[in-house]
Amino acid sequence: MKILVPVKRVVDYNVKIRVRADGSGVETKGVKMSMNPFDENAIEEAVRLKEEGVASEVVAVSIGLAACAETLRTALAIGADRAILVETDVALQPLAVAKLLAALARREEAGLVIAGKQAIDDDMNATGQMLAALLDWPQATFASKIAIAGGEATVTREVDDGLETFVLPLPAVVTADLRLNEPRYASLPNIMKARKKPIATLTPAELGVDPAPRLKVLEVTEPAHRQAGRKLKTVAELVAALRDEARVI
Ligand code: AMP
């Protein structure tokens, strides 16, 4: 069984996000970019399934600028066998990404797609769900455990009131939560080996998809700055402040 893992290049989670001066989006120039953290869990899980002998091949896919090849090299260093870059400079939205991934899943005859549950840049949490709908495959989102046997995936999800377990016939789409696993660090020998692994480049047109945005972003603004707190000396002052100043936000 072949596993397809979409990995997105996003602003590194340690970077303090700045909004562009013209309000058109988040500043990415001169900013450290990394693999979306949930996608690291997805790649790790796919590589473990290959190590267990459940998967035959792990294919990483990234869609976007040529620089996404760096993200793919990271996926290859973690253990993906090969990678596909769908190169475009169009501003991508989940539906376009899902259409491109659906075309690739069909072309590759993937048995399982493991995506991240959400990309930390746009927080859309939509691509995996849209992909399952487009392919008409079953889906389990926010997975904290995946087991594959007998042509089925048994997926555990952590929900507010406990654990939920789904059994999905394959092929299926699963999205990874942080609790799924602890991604390994890519070792230096594996980083070197990854340089020799193949990255194929395709265009959206070659996959028969028009990635043009369907939603218009009107404006991106910084969240309001929170006011500094203040220390009160007595309980009476606290009670008075709660009575006179506190309000539901
Ligand atoms: P989102 O729906 O945008 O929050 O993204 C959910 C997941 O879809 C991510 O964790 C990735 O696995 C995948 N994904 C989204 N955008 C891309 C992209 N441009 N390239 C590759 N994978 C992506």
GROMACS .gro file of C-alpha atoms and ligand atoms in nm:
model
  272
    1MET     CA    1   0.000   0.000   0.000
    2LYS     CA    2   0.124   0.342  -0.098
    3ILE     CA    3   0.082   0.631   0.148
    4LEU     CA    4   0.063   0.988   0.024
    5VAL     CA    5   0.158   1.258   0.275
    6PRO     CA    6   0.096   1.624   0.192
    7VAL     CA    7   0.346   1.852   0.367
    8LYS     CA    8   0.306   2.228   0.374
    9ARG     CA    9   0.583   2.485   0.400
   10VAL     CA   10   0.473   2.736   0.664
   11VAL     CA   11   0.623   3.010   0.881
   12ASP     CA   12   0.814   2.831   1.158
   13TYR     CA   13   0.610   2.795   1.476
   14ASN     CA   14   0.876   2.981   1.680
   15VAL     CA   15   0.856   3.292   1.463
   16LYS     CA   16   0.652   3.587   1.585
   17ILE     CA   17   0.405   3.648   1.304
   18ARG     CA   18   0.400   3.996   1.148
   19VAL     CA   19   0.124   4.124   0.923
   20ARG     CA   20   0.235   4.295   0.599
   21ALA     CA   21   0.212   4.673   0.612
   22ASP     CA   22  -0.053   4.677   0.337
   23GLY     CA   23  -0.274   4.429   0.531
   24SER     CA   24  -0.265   4.180   0.244
   25GLY     CA   25  -0.140   3.888   0.455
   26VAL     CA   26   0.133   3.758   0.682
   27GLU     CA   27   0.492   3.863   0.611
   28THR     CA   28   0.696   3.568   0.484
   29LYS     CA   29   0.999   3.756   0.342
   30GLY     CA   30   1.315   3.692   0.543
   31VAL     CA   31   1.123   3.467   0.781
   32LYS     CA   32   1.226   3.114   0.881
   33MET     CA   33   1.000   2.860   0.711
   34SER     CA   34   0.955   2.496   0.820
   35MET     CA   35   0.734   2.195   0.769
   36ASN     CA   36   0.388   2.239   0.922
   37PRO     CA   37   0.417   2.061   1.263
   38PHE     CA   38   0.113   1.833   1.211
   39ASP     CA   39   0.263   1.722   0.879
   40GLU     CA   40   0.574   1.604   1.065
   41ASN     CA   41   0.343   1.374   1.265
   42ALA     CA   42   0.186   1.257   0.939
   43ILE     CA   43   0.522   1.176   0.777
   44GLU     CA   44   0.644   1.006   1.095
   45GLU     CA   45   0.336   0.786   1.106
   46ALA     CA   46   0.364   0.691   0.738
   47VAL     CA   47   0.732   0.603   0.781
   48ARG     CA   48   0.649   0.389   1.088
   49LEU     CA   49   0.381   0.206   0.887
   50LYS     CA   50   0.644   0.136   0.621
   51GLU     CA   51   0.891   0.017   0.886
   52GLU     CA   52   0.621  -0.218   1.020
   53GLY     CA   53   0.582  -0.360   0.669
   54VAL     CA   54   0.226  -0.226   0.634
   55ALA     CA   55   0.308   0.032   0.368
   56SER     CA   56   0.516  -0.031   0.058
   57GLU     CA   57   0.604   0.328  -0.023
   58VAL     CA   58   0.573   0.674   0.133
   59VAL     CA   59   0.534   0.963  -0.110
   60ALA     CA   60   0.554   1.321   0.022
   61VAL     CA   61   0.382   1.601  -0.170
   62SER     CA   62   0.416   1.974  -0.133
   63ILE     CA   63   0.228   2.236  -0.331
   64GLY     CA   64   0.352   2.591  -0.375
   65LEU     CA   65   0.670   2.779  -0.462
   66ALA     CA   66   0.993   2.606  -0.572
   67ALA     CA   67   1.120   2.657  -0.214
   68CYS     CA   68   0.876   2.384  -0.101
   69ALA     CA   69   1.147   2.145  -0.223
   70GLU     CA   70   1.326   2.218   0.109
   71THR     CA   71   1.022   2.093   0.300
   72LEU     CA   72   1.019   1.784   0.081
   73ARG     CA   73   1.389   1.723   0.159
   74THR     CA   74   1.296   1.724   0.528
   75ALA     CA   75   1.022   1.467   0.461
   76LEU     CA   76   1.272   1.255   0.267
   77ALA     CA   77   1.522   1.280   0.553
   78ILE     CA   78   1.257   1.159   0.800
   79GLY     CA   79   1.208   0.856   0.574
   80ALA     CA   80   0.974   0.926   0.279
   81ASP     CA   81   1.085   0.731  -0.030
   82ARG     CA   82   1.022   0.997  -0.290
   83ALA     CA   83   0.858   1.334  -0.328
   84ILE     CA   84   0.643   1.536  -0.564
   85LEU     CA   85   0.650   1.913  -0.587
   86VAL     CA   86   0.346   2.071  -0.750
   87GLU     CA   87   0.493   2.406  -0.836
   88THR     CA   88   0.278   2.718  -0.850
   89ASP     CA   89   0.301   3.076  -0.732
   90VAL     CA   90  -0.077   3.109  -0.704
   91ALA     CA   91  -0.205   3.190  -0.350
   92LEU     CA   92  -0.339   2.849  -0.250
   93GLN     CA   93  -0.665   2.780  -0.073
   94PRO     CA   94  -0.778   2.442   0.069
   95LEU     CA   95  -1.012   2.355  -0.219
   96ALA     CA   96  -0.735   2.401  -0.477
   97VAL     CA   97  -0.492   2.199  -0.264
   98ALA     CA   98  -0.753   1.926  -0.215
   99LYS     CA   99  -0.820   1.907  -0.592
  100LEU     CA  100  -0.448   1.874  -0.665
  101LEU     CA  101  -0.407   1.609  -0.394
  102ALA     CA  102  -0.711   1.419  -0.525
  103ALA     CA  103  -0.557   1.412  -0.875
  104LEU     CA  104  -0.230   1.285  -0.728
  105ALA     CA  105  -0.397   1.026  -0.503
  106ARG     CA  106  -0.571   0.883  -0.810
  107ARG     CA  107  -0.261   0.898  -1.029
  108GLU     CA  108  -0.047   0.731  -0.760
  109GLU     CA  109  -0.321   0.482  -0.666
  110ALA     CA  110  -0.260   0.567  -0.301
  111GLY     CA  111  -0.417   0.339  -0.040
  112LEU     CA  112  -0.402   0.600   0.233
  113VAL     CA  113  -0.349   0.975   0.259
  114ILE     CA  114  -0.222   1.102   0.594
  115ALA     CA  115  -0.237   1.483   0.606
  116GLY     CA  116  -0.188   1.722   0.895
  117LYS     CA  117  -0.507   1.819   1.075
  118GLN     CA  118  -0.441   2.185   1.001
  119ALA     CA  119  -0.178   2.418   0.866
  120ILE     CA  120  -0.059   2.661   1.135
  121ASP     CA  121  -0.042   2.956   0.896
  122ASP     CA  122  -0.406   2.983   0.785
  123ASP     CA  123  -0.557   2.744   1.046
  124MET     CA  124  -0.804   2.629   0.781
  125ASN     CA  125  -0.848   2.270   0.900
  126ALA     CA  126  -1.026   2.193   0.575
  127THR     CA  127  -0.796   2.027   0.320
  128GLY     CA  128  -0.818   1.667   0.448
  129GLN     CA  129  -1.196   1.686   0.474
  130MET     CA  130  -1.232   1.836   0.124
  131LEU     CA  131  -0.994   1.576  -0.017
  132ALA     CA  132  -1.199   1.287   0.128
  133ALA     CA  133  -1.516   1.442  -0.015
  134LEU     CA  134  -1.362   1.489  -0.363
  135LEU     CA  135  -1.231   1.131  -0.370
  136ASP     CA  136  -1.546   0.994  -0.204
  137TRP     CA  137  -1.320   0.813   0.046
  138PRO     CA  138  -1.392   0.769   0.418
  139GLN     CA  139  -1.213   1.007   0.652
  140ALA     CA  140  -1.102   1.024   1.016
  141THR     CA  141  -0.971   1.358   1.136
  142PHE     CA  142  -0.749   1.451   1.435
  143ALA     CA  143  -0.604   1.100   1.467
  144SER     CA  144  -0.411   1.011   1.783
  145LYS     CA  145  -0.364   0.646   1.682
  146ILE     CA  146  -0.370   0.458   1.350
  147ALA     CA  147  -0.361   0.081   1.302
  148ILE     CA  148  -0.386  -0.085   0.961
  149ALA     CA  149  -0.493  -0.447   0.909
  150GLY     CA  150  -0.707  -0.646   0.667
  151GLY     CA  151  -0.770  -0.360   0.426
  152GLU     CA  152  -0.901  -0.136   0.706
  153ALA     CA  153  -0.767   0.152   0.912
  154THR     CA  154  -0.864   0.169   1.278
  155VAL     CA  155  -0.827   0.528   1.386
  156THR     CA  156  -0.860   0.673   1.735
  157ARG     CA  157  -0.947   1.040   1.775
  158GLU     CA  158  -0.939   1.242   2.093
  159VAL     CA  159  -1.266   1.429   2.131
  160ASP     CA  160  -1.395   1.646   2.415
  161ASP     CA  161  -1.563   1.362   2.602
  162GLY     CA  162  -1.305   1.088   2.552
  163LEU     CA  163  -1.171   0.870   2.274
  164GLU     CA  164  -1.360   0.785   1.958
  165THR     CA  165  -1.251   0.492   1.740
  166PHE     CA  166  -1.344   0.457   1.373
  167VAL     CA  167  -1.286   0.166   1.139
  168LEU     CA  168  -1.246   0.284   0.780
  169PRO     CA  169  -1.222   0.067   0.470
  170LEU     CA  170  -0.919   0.166   0.264
  171PRO     CA  171  -0.847   0.378   0.066
  172ALA     CA  172  -0.910   0.653   0.319
  173VAL     CA  173  -0.799   0.998   0.432
  174VAL     CA  174  -0.670   1.046   0.787
  175THR     CA  175  -0.554   1.374   0.940
  176ALA     CA  176  -0.288   1.374   1.212
  177ASP     CA  177  -0.301   1.537   1.554
  178LEU     CA  178   0.010   1.614   1.760
  179ARG     CA  179  -0.053   1.322   1.995
  180LEU     CA  180  -0.025   1.069   1.711
  181ASN     CA  181   0.348   1.026   1.768
  182GLU     CA  182   0.677   1.197   1.849
  183PRO     CA  183   0.841   1.279   1.515
  184ARG     CA  184   1.205   1.169   1.495
  185TYR     CA  185   1.490   1.409   1.428
  186ALA     CA  186   1.636   1.354   1.086
  187SER     CA  187   1.988   1.220   1.143
  188LEU     CA  188   2.279   1.357   0.943
  189PRO     CA  189   2.324   1.034   0.741
  190ASN     CA  190   1.953   1.041   0.657
  191ILE     CA  191   1.975   1.409   0.555
  192MET     CA  192   2.264   1.313   0.322
  193LYS     CA  193   2.068   1.014   0.187
  194ALA     CA  194   1.766   1.238   0.128
  195ARG     CA  195   1.968   1.447  -0.117
  196LYS     CA  196   1.979   1.149  -0.351
  197LYS     CA  197   1.608   1.066  -0.329
  198PRO     CA  198   1.399   1.184  -0.625
  199ILE     CA  199   1.172   1.491  -0.627
  200ALA     CA  200   0.945   1.503  -0.932
  201THR     CA  201   0.803   1.841  -1.031
  202LEU     CA  202   0.456   1.885  -1.179
  203THR     CA  203   0.235   2.183  -1.256
  204PRO     CA  204  -0.133   2.217  -1.162
  205ALA     CA  205  -0.213   2.215  -1.536
  206GLU     CA  206  -0.046   1.874  -1.572
  207LEU     CA  207  -0.287   1.750  -1.304
  208GLY     CA  208  -0.581   1.914  -1.481
  209VAL     CA  209  -0.651   2.155  -1.193
  210ASP     CA  210  -0.701   2.532  -1.198
  211PRO     CA  211  -0.569   2.644  -0.855
  212ALA     CA  212  -0.703   3.003  -0.881
  213PRO     CA  213  -0.840   3.127  -0.546
  214ARG     CA  214  -1.217   3.115  -0.496
  215LEU     CA  215  -1.219   3.322  -0.177
  216LYS     CA  216  -1.108   3.684  -0.155
  217VAL     CA  217  -0.913   3.793   0.152
  218LEU     CA  218  -1.035   4.143   0.233
  219GLU     CA  219  -0.786   4.234   0.503
  220VAL     CA  220  -0.547   4.075   0.750
  221THR     CA  221  -0.491   4.258   1.079
  222GLU     CA  222  -0.289   4.197   1.394
  223PRO     CA  223  -0.494   4.084   1.694
  224ALA     CA  224  -0.569   4.367   1.940
  225HIS     CA  225  -0.288   4.410   2.193
  226ARG     CA  226  -0.387   4.298   2.540
  227GLN     CA  227  -0.360   4.557   2.814
  228ALA     CA  228  -0.107   4.488   3.087
  229GLY     CA  229  -0.256   4.348   3.409
  230ARG     CA  230  -0.227   4.526   3.743
  231LYS     CA  231  -0.162   4.402   4.094
  232LEU     CA  232  -0.413   4.484   4.367
  233LYS     CA  233  -0.312   4.509   4.730
  234THR     CA  234  -0.624   4.390   4.912
  235VAL     CA  235  -0.916   4.154   4.863
  236ALA     CA  236  -1.150   4.452   4.898
  237GLU     CA  237  -0.980   4.622   4.603
  238LEU     CA  238  -1.013   4.302   4.403
  239VAL     CA  239  -1.383   4.268   4.481
  240ALA     CA  240  -1.439   4.633   4.388
  241ALA     CA  241  -1.250   4.589   4.060
  242LEU     CA  242  -1.449   4.277   3.975
  243ARG     CA  243  -1.776   4.454   4.055
  244ASP     CA  244  -1.702   4.781   3.876
  245GLU     CA  245  -1.469   4.688   3.591
  246ALA     CA  246  -1.497   4.321   3.501
  247ARG     CA  247  -1.699   4.241   3.191
  248VAL     CA  248  -1.759   3.944   2.969
  249ILE     CA  249  -1.540   3.972   2.658
  250AMP     P1  250  -0.537   2.329   0.609
  250AMP     O1  251  -0.668   2.269   0.566
  250AMP     O2  252  -0.492   2.442   0.519
  250AMP     O3  253  -0.538   2.368   0.755
  250AMP     O4  254  -0.425   2.216   0.591
  250AMP     C1  255  -0.443   2.084   0.640
  250AMP     C2  256  -0.335   1.993   0.584
  250AMP     O5  257  -0.344   1.990   0.441
  250AMP     C3  258  -0.191   2.033   0.612
  250AMP     O6  259  -0.152   1.992   0.741
  250AMP     C4  260  -0.117   1.959   0.500
  250AMP     O7  261  -0.105   1.820   0.532
  250AMP     C5  262  -0.214   1.973   0.383
  250AMP     N1  263  -0.182   2.092   0.302
  250AMP     C6  264  -0.243   2.214   0.304
  250AMP     N2  265  -0.184   2.298   0.216
  250AMP     C7  266  -0.083   2.228   0.157
  250AMP     C8  267   0.016   2.259   0.058
  250AMP     N3  268   0.023   2.379   0.000
  250AMP     N4  269   0.103   2.161   0.023
  250AMP     C9  270   0.097   2.039   0.081
  250AMP     N5  271   0.007   2.005   0.174
  250AMP    C10  272  -0.082   2.098   0.213
   0.00000   0.00000   0.00000
